Short mmCIF file of C-alpha atoms and ligand atoms in Angstrom, two decimals:
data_model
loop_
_atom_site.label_atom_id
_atom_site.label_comp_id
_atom_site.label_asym_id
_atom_site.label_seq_id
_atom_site.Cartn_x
_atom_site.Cartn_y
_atom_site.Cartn_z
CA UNK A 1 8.07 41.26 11.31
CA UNK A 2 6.81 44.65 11.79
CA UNK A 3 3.94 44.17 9.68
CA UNK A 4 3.02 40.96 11.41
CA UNK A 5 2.95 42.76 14.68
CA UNK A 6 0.84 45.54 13.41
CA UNK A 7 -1.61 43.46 12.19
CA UNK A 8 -1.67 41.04 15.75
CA UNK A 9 -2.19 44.92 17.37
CA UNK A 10 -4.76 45.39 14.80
CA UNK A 11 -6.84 41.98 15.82
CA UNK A 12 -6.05 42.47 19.18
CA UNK A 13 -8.30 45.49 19.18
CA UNK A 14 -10.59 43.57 17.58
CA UNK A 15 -11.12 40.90 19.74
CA UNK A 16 -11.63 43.02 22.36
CA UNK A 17 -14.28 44.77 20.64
CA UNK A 18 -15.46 41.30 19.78
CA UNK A 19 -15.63 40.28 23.48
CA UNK A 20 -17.02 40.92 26.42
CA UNK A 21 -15.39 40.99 30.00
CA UNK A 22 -14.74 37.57 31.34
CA UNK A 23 -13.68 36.18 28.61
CA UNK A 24 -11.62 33.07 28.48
CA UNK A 25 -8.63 32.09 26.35
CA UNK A 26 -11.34 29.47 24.81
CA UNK A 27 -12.85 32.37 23.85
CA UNK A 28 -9.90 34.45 22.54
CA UNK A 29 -9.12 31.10 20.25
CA UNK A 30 -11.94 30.83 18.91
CA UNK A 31 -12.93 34.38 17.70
CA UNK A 32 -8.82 34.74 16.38
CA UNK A 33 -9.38 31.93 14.35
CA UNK A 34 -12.54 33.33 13.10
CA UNK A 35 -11.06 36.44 12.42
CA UNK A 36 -7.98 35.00 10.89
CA UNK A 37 -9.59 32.43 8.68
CA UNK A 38 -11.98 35.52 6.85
CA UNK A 39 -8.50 37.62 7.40
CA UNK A 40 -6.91 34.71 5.02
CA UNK A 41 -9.95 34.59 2.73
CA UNK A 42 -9.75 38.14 1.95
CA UNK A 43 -6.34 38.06 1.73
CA UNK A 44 -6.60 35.82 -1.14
CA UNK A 45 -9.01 37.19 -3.00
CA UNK A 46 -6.98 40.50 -3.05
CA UNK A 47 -3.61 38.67 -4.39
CA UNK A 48 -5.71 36.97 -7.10
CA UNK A 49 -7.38 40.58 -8.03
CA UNK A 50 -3.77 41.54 -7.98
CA UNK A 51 -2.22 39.47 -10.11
CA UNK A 52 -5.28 39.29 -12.37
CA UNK A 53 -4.63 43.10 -12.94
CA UNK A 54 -0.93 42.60 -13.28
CA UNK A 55 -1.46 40.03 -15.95
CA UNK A 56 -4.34 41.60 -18.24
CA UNK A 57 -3.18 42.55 -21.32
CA UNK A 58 -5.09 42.92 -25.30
CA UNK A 59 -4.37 39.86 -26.25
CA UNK A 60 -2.35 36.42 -24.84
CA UNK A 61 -1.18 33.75 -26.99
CA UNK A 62 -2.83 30.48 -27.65
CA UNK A 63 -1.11 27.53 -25.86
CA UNK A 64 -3.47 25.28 -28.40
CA UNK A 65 -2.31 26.77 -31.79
CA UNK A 66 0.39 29.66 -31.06
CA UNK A 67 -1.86 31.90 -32.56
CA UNK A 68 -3.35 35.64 -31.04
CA UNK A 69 -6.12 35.47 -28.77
CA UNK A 70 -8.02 38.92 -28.08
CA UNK A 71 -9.33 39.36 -24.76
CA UNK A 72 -13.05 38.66 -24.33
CA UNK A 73 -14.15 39.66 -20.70
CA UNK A 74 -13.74 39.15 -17.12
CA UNK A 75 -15.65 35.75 -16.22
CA UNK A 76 -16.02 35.01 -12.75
CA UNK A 77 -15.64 31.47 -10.65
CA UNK A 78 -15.80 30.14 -7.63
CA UNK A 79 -12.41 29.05 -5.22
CA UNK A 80 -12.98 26.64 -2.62
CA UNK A 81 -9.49 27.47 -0.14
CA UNK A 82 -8.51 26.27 3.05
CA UNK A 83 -9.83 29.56 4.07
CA UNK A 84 -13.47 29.64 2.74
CA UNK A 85 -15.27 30.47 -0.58
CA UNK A 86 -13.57 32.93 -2.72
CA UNK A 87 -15.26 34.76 -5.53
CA UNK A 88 -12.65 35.67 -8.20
CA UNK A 89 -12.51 37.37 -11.61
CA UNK A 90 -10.55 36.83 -14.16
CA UNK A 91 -9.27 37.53 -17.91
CA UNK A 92 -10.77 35.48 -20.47
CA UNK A 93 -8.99 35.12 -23.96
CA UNK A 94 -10.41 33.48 -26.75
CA UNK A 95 -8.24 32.18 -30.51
CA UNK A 96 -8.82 33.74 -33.20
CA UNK A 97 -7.73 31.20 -35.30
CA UNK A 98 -8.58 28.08 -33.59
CA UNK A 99 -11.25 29.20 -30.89
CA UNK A 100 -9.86 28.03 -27.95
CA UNK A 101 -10.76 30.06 -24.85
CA UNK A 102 -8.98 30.39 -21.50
CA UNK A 103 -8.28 32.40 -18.33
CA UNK A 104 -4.11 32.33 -18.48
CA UNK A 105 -4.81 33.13 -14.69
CA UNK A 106 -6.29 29.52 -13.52
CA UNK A 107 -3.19 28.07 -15.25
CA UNK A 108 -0.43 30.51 -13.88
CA UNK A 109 -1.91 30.24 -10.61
CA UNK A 110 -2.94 26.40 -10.53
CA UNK A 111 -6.62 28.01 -9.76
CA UNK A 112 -9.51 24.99 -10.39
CA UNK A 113 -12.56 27.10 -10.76
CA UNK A 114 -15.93 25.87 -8.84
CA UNK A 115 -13.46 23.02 -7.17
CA UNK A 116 -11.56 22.45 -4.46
CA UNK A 117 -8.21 24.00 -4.53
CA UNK A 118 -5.38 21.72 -4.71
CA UNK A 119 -4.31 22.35 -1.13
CA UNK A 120 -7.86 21.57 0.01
CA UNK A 121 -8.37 18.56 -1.64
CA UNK A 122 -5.07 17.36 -0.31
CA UNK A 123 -5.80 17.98 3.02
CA UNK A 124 -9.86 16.84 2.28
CA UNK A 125 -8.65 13.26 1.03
CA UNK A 126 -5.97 13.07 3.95
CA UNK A 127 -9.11 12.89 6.16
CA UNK A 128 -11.39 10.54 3.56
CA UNK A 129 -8.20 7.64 3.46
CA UNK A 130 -8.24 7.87 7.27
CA UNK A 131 -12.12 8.27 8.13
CA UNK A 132 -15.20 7.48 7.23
CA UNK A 133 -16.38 10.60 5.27
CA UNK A 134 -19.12 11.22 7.94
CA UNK A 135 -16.94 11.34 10.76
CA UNK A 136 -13.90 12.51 8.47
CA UNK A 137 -16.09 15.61 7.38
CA UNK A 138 -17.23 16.73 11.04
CA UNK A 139 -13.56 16.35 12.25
CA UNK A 140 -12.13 18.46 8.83
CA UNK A 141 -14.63 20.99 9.83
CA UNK A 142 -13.73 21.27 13.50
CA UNK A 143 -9.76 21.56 12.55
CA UNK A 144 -10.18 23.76 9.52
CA UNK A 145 -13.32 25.77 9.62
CA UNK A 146 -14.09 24.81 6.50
CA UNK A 147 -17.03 22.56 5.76
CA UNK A 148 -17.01 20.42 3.22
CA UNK A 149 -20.04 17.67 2.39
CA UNK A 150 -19.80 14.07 2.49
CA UNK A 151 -19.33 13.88 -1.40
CA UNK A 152 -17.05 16.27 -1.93
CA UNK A 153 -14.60 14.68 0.95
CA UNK A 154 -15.27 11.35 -1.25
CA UNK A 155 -14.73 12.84 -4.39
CA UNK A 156 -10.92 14.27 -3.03
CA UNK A 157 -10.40 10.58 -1.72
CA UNK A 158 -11.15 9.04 -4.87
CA UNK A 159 -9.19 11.56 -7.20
CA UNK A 160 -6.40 10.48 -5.14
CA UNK A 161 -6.94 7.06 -5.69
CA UNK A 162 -7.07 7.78 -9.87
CA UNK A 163 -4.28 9.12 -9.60
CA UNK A 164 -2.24 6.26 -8.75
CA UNK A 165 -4.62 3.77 -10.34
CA UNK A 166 -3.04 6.13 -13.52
CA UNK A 167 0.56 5.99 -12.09
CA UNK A 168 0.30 2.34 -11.92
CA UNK A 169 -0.63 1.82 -15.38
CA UNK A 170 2.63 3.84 -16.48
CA UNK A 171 4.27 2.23 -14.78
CA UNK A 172 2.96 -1.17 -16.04
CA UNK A 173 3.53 -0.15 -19.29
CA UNK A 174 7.23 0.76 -18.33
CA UNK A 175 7.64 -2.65 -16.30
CA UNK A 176 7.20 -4.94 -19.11
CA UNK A 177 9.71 -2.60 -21.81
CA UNK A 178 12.72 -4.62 -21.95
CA UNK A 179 14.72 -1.32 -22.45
CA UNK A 180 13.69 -0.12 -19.75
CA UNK A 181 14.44 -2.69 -17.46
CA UNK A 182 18.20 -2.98 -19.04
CA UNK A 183 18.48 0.39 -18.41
CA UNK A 184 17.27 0.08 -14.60
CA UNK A 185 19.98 -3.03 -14.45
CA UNK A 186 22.50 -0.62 -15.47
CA UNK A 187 21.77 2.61 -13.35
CA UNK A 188 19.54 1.59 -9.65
CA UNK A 189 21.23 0.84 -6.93
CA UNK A 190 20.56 -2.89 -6.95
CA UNK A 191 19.18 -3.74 -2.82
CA UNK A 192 20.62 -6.21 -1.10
CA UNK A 193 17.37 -7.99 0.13
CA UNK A 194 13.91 -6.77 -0.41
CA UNK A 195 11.01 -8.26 1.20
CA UNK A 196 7.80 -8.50 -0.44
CA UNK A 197 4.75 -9.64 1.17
CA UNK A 198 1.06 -10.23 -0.15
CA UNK A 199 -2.57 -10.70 1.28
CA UNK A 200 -6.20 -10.45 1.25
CA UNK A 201 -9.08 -8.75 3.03
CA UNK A 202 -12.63 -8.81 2.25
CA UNK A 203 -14.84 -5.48 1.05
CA UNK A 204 -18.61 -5.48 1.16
CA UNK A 205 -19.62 -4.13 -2.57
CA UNK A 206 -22.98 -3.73 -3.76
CA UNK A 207 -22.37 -5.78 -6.53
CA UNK A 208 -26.06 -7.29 -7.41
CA UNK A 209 -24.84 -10.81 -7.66
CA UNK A 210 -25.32 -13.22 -4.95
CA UNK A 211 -21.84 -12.81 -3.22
CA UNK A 212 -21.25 -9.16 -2.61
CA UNK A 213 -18.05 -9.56 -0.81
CA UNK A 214 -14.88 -8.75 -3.17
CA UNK A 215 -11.21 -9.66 -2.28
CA UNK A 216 -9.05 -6.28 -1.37
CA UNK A 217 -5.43 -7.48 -2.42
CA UNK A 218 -2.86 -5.51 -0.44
CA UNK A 219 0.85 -6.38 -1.16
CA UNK A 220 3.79 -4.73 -0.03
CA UNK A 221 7.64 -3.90 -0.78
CA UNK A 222 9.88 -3.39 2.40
CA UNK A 223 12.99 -3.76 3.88
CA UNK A 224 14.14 -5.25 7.10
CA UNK A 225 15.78 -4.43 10.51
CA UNK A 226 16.08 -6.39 13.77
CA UNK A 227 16.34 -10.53 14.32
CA UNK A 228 13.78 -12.60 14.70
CA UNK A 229 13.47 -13.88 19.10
CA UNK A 230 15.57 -17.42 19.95
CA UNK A 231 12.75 -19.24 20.48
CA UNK A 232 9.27 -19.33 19.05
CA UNK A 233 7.72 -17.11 22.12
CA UNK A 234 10.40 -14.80 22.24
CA UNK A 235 10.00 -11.00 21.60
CA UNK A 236 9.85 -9.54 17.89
CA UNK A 237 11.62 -6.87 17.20
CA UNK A 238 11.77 -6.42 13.67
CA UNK A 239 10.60 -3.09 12.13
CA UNK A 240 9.96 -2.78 8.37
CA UNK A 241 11.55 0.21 6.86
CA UNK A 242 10.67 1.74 3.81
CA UNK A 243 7.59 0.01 3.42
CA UNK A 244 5.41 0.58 0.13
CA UNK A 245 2.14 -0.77 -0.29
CA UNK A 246 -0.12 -1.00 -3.18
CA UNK A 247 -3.92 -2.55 -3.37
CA UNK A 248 -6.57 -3.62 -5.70
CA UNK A 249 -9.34 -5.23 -6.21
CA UNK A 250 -9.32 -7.47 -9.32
CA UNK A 251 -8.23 -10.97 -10.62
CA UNK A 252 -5.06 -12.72 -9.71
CA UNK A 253 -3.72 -12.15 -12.51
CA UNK A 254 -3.59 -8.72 -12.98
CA UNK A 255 -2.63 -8.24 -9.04
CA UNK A 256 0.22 -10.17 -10.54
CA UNK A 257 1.02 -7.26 -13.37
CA UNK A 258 1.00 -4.91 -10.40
CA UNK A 259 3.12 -6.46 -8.50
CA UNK A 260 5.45 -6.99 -10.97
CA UNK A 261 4.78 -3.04 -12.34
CA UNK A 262 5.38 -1.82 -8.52
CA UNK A 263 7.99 -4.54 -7.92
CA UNK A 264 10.32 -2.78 -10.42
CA UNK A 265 10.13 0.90 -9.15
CA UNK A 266 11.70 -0.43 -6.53
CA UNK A 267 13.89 -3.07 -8.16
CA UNK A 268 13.08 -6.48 -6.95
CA UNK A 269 13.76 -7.74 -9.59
CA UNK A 270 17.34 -6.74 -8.71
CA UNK A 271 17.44 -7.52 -5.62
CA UNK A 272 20.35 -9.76 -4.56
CA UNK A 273 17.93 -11.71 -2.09
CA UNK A 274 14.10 -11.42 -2.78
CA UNK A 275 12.02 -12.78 0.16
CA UNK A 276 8.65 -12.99 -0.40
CA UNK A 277 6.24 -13.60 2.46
CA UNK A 278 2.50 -14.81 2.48
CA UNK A 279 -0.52 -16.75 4.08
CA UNK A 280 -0.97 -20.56 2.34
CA UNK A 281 -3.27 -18.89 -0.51
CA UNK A 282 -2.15 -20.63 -3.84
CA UNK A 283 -3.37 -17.25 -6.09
CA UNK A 284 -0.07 -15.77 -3.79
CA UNK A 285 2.46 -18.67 -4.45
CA UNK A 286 1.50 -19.06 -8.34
CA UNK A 287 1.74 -14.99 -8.74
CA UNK A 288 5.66 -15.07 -6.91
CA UNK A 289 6.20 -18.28 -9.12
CA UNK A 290 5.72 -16.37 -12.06
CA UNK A 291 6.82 -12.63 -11.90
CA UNK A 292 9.86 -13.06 -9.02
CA UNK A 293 10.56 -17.08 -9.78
CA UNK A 294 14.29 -16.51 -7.99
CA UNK A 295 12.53 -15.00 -4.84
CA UNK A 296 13.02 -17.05 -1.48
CA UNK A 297 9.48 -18.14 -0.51
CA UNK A 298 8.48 -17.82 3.29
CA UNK A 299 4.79 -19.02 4.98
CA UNK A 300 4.31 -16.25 7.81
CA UNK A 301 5.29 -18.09 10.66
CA UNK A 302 2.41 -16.61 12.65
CA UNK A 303 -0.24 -18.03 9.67
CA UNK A 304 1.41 -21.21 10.18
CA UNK A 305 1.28 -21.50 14.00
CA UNK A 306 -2.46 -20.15 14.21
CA UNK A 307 -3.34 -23.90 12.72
CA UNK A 308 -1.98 -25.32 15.68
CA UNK A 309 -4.62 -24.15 18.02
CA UNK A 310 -6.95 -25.76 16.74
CA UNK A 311 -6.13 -28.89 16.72
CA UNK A 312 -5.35 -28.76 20.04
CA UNK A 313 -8.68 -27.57 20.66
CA UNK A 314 -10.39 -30.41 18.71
CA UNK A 315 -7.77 -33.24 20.02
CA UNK A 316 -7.56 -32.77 24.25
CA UNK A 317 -10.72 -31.34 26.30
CA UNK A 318 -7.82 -29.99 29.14
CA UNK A 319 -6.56 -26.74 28.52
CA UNK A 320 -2.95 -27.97 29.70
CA UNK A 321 -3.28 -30.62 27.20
CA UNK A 322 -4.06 -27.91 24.51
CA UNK A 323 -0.93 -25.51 25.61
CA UNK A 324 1.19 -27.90 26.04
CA UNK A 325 0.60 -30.21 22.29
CA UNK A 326 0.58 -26.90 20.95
CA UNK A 327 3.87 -25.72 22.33
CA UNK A 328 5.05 -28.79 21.73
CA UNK A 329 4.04 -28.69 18.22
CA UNK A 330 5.29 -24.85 17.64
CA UNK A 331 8.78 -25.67 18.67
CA UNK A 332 9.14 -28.38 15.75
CA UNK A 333 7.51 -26.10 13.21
CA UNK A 334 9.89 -23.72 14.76
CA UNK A 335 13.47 -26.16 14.38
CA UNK A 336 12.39 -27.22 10.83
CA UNK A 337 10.88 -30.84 11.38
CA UNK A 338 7.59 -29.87 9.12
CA UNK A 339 7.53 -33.90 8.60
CA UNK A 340 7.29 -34.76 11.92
CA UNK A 341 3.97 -32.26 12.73
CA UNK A 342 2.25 -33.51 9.87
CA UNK A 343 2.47 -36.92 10.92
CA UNK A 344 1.69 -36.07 14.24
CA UNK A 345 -1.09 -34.11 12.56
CA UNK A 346 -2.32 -37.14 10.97
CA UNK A 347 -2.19 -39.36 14.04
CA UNK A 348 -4.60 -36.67 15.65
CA UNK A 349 -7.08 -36.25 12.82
CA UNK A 350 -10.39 -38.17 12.23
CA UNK A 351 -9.80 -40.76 9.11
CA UNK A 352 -12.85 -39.45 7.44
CA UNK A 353 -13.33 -35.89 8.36
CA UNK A 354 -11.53 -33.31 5.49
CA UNK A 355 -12.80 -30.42 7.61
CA UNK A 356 -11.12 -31.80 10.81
CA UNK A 357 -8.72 -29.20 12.02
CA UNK A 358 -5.94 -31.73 12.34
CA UNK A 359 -6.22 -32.64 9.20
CA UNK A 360 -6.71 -29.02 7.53
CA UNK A 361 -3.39 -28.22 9.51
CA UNK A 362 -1.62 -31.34 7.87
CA UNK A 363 -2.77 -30.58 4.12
CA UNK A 364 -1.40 -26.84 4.98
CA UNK A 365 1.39 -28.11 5.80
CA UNK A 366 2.17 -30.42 3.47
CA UNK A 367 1.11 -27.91 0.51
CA UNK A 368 3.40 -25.39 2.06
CA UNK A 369 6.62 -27.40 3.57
CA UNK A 370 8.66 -25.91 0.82
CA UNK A 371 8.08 -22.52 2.37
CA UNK A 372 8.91 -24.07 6.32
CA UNK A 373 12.51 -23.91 6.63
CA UNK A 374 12.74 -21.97 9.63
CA UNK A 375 16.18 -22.75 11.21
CA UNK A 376 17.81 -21.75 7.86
CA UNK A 377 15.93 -18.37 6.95
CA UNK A 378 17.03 -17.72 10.86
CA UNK A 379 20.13 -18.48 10.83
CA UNK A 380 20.73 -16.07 7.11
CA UNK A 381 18.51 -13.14 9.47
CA UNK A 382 15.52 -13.60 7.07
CA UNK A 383 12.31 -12.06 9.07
CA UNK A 384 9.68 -15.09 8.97
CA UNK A 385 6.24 -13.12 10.24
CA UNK A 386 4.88 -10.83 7.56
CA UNK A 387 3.27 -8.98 10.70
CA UNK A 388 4.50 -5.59 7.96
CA UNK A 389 1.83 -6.88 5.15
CA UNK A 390 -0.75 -8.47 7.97
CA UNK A 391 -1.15 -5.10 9.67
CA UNK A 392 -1.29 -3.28 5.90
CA UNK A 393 -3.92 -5.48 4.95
CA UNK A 394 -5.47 -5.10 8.56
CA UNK A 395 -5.54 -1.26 8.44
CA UNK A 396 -6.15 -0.74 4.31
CA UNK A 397 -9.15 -2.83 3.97
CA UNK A 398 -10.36 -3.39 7.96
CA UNK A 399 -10.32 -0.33 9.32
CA UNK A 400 -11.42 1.73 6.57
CA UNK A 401 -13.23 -0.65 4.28
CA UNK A 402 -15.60 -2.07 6.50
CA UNK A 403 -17.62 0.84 7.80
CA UNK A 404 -20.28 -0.65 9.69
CA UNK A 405 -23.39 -1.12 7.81
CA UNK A 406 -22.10 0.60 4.76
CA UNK A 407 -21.48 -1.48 1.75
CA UNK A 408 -19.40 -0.10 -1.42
CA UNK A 409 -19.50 0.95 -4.65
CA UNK A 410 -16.46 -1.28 -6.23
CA UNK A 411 -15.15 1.24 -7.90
CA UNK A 412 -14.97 3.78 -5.63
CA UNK A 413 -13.40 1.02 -2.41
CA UNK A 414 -10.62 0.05 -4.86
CA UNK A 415 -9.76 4.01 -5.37
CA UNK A 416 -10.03 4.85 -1.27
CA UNK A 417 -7.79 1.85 -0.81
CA UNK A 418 -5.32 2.61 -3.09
CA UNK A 419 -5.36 6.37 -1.65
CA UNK A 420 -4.59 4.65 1.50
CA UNK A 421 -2.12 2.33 0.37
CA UNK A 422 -0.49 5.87 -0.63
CA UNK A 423 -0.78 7.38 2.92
CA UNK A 424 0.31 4.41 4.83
CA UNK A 425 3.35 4.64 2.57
CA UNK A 426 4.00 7.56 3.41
CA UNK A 427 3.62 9.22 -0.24
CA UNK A 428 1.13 12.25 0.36
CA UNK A 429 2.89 14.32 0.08
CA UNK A 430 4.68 13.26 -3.24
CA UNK A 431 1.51 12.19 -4.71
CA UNK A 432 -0.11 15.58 -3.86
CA UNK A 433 2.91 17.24 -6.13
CA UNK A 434 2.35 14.77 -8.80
CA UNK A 435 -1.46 15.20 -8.63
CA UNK A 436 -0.74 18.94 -9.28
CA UNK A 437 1.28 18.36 -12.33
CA UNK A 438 -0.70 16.54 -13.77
CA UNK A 439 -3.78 18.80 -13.07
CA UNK A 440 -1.57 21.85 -14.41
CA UNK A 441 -0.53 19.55 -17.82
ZN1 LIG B 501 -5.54 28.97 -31.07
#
């Protein structure tokens, strides 16, 4: 601690220097921070000129063949840190035998010359999942010092994203090994109920063709606290726990394979109760059918009221007609009788008119009665709203994906929004370890 205090003695004269009489604590802030951040840069550099020293020998073996490899020369690289541009030297070795060069240095160190360092790109595609990288780069800059362009705050975000779009694909390849999944039966702790829950958002791409717009498929794995209100207009007070998301943008089918793939890290398919919730969309109901076909299927109780409306809307001209059919109309969807507001449904709708509200609400209805029985899930505790998955899909492909005015490269949206999924599940941190390894591999 003594050091520490010499050196805040040491800055303290400094800033004095630095400033003039009058000064403010604004001031003090900002010219510490100055100080401290080209404090921390040269800091660096002089542990990585230390270590560089410590480490230099004649010769280093070759992690490629096992052979000798003589030392060449110093060669020099850039560091991007948290704390600035660093320039570095260090000792390059090159085989013998199989004439593979390297700097043992970057490796021991995890250095990524002319990149951003790991910590930097963490902290660089933090901001790109939760900002546009305009706005994300001005803010990194005002919280870090550091600035960092547009592309390379995309860049960050994206290698995120390939890195799970690679962890997915493991573990698709590990999902469908029947070994595997005996051995999973085996050994995981099998959960009592799981909820899943699946939907869609749309991404502006600047695909060429004629309809630019591609479907962002969010789904998610959670678990379940709290009881849904007595009555349809009660208060909801269940909170998702554990929630893990995952997103793509690609056929059914293969949003199928990943939710089977992601499904199985966290053992739905063990699950003693699978409840799987989701908007009317028939690519949903055919992709539970086939990967979880024991899962309890559930239509979001608040997709299924919003049809109400409506009607009502089309059917009475008073707005106490409209509240009070649609009440009305709730509490039966709410006790079970599906039957009863499809007929009434019917009654309301013109004979002719497919696109007549009343009638679009009766087909939904009909196509998804299956998934309507209310009073039961209730009465087992089941949570009926996906409002978990509808708020995933809200923030994953709404409030990132549609930037105003921007469109996207597909590529590129399907990586940011799997980095997000990532963050909003609250594996950042975990993926930023893994990211590492891999790097270091
Ligand atoms: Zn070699």
């Amino acid at each position: 601690m003594n050091n520490i205090m010499a050196i805040a003695e040491m800055l303290s004269d400094q800033i004095q220097q630095e400033l003039r009489v009058g000064h403010t604590l604004s001031d003090v802030e900002k010219t510490a921070r100055t100080l401290l951040q080209e404090i921390g840069r040269q800091t660096i550099a002089l542990v990585v000129k230390g270590e560089e020293a410590a480490q230099l020998a004649p010769e280093a073996p070759c992690a490629v063949c096992g052979g000798k490899m003589p030392y060449v020369r110093r060669r020099p690289a850039q560091l991007r840190t948290m704390f600035g541009q660093i320039e570095v030297k260090r000792a390059y070795y090159l085989c013998a035998d199989c004439h593979q060069g390297c700097c043992p240095l970057d490796e021991r160190l995890g250095l990524r010359p002319n990149a951003l360092s790991a910590e930097l790109e963490r902290l660089a595609a933090m901001t790109g999942v939760l900002l546009p990288f305009g706005k994300g780069r001005n803010l990194f800059e005002a919280l870090t010092l550091v600035g960092l362009s547009d592309q390379a705050l995309d860049k960050a975000t994206q290698a995120y994203g390939a890195t799970i779009a690679r962890q997915e694909e493991a573990w698709r390849a590990t999902a469908y090994d029947q070994e595997e999944l005996q051995r999973r039966k085996r050994r995981e702790r099998k959960p009592l109920r799981l909820y899943g829950a699946i939907d869609a958002t749309k991404v502006h791409t600047r695909a060429t063709d004629e309809y630019p717009w591609r479907d962002l498929k969010v789904g998610a794995w959670f678990e379940a606290r709290g009881q849904p209100p007595r009555t349809p207009d009660g208060q909801w007070r269940i909170q998702a726990e554990n929630s893990h998301y995952y997103a793509d943008i690609c056929a059914a089918a293969e949003f199928g394979s990943l939710m089977w793939a992601t499904g199985v890290q966290y053992q739905a398919q063990l699950a003693q109760e699978l409840i799987i919730l989701g908007d009317g969309a028939e690519w949903i109901w055919n992709l539970v059918s086939e990967h979880f076909p024991k899962a309890i299927q559930i239509l979001d109780w608040f997709h299924a009221t919003a049809y109400l409306t409506p009607v009502a809307k089309a059917a009475f001209s008073a707005a106490e007609e409209q509240e009070a059919w649609t009440n009305q109309a709730k509490q039966a969807l709410w006790d079970g009788k599906t039957d009863q507001v499809i007929t009434t449904c019917l009654d309301l709708a013109g004979k002719e008119d497919s696109s007549d509200p009343a009638f679009v609400a009766a087909r939904y209805f009909h196509q998804n009665r299956a998934r309507m029985h209310y009073p039961d899930y209730r009465r087992q505790g089941f949570q009926i709203g996906s409002g978990t998955i509808e708020s995933a899909a809200k923030q994953i492909g709404t409030m990132r994906m549609k930037v105003p005015g921007a469109t996207w490269n597909e590529i590129s949206a399907r990586q940011v929004a799997k980095a997000r999924a990532a963050y909003l599940s609250n594996q950042w941190d975990e993926l930023a370890a893994h990211r590492t390894r891999l790097l270091a591999a």
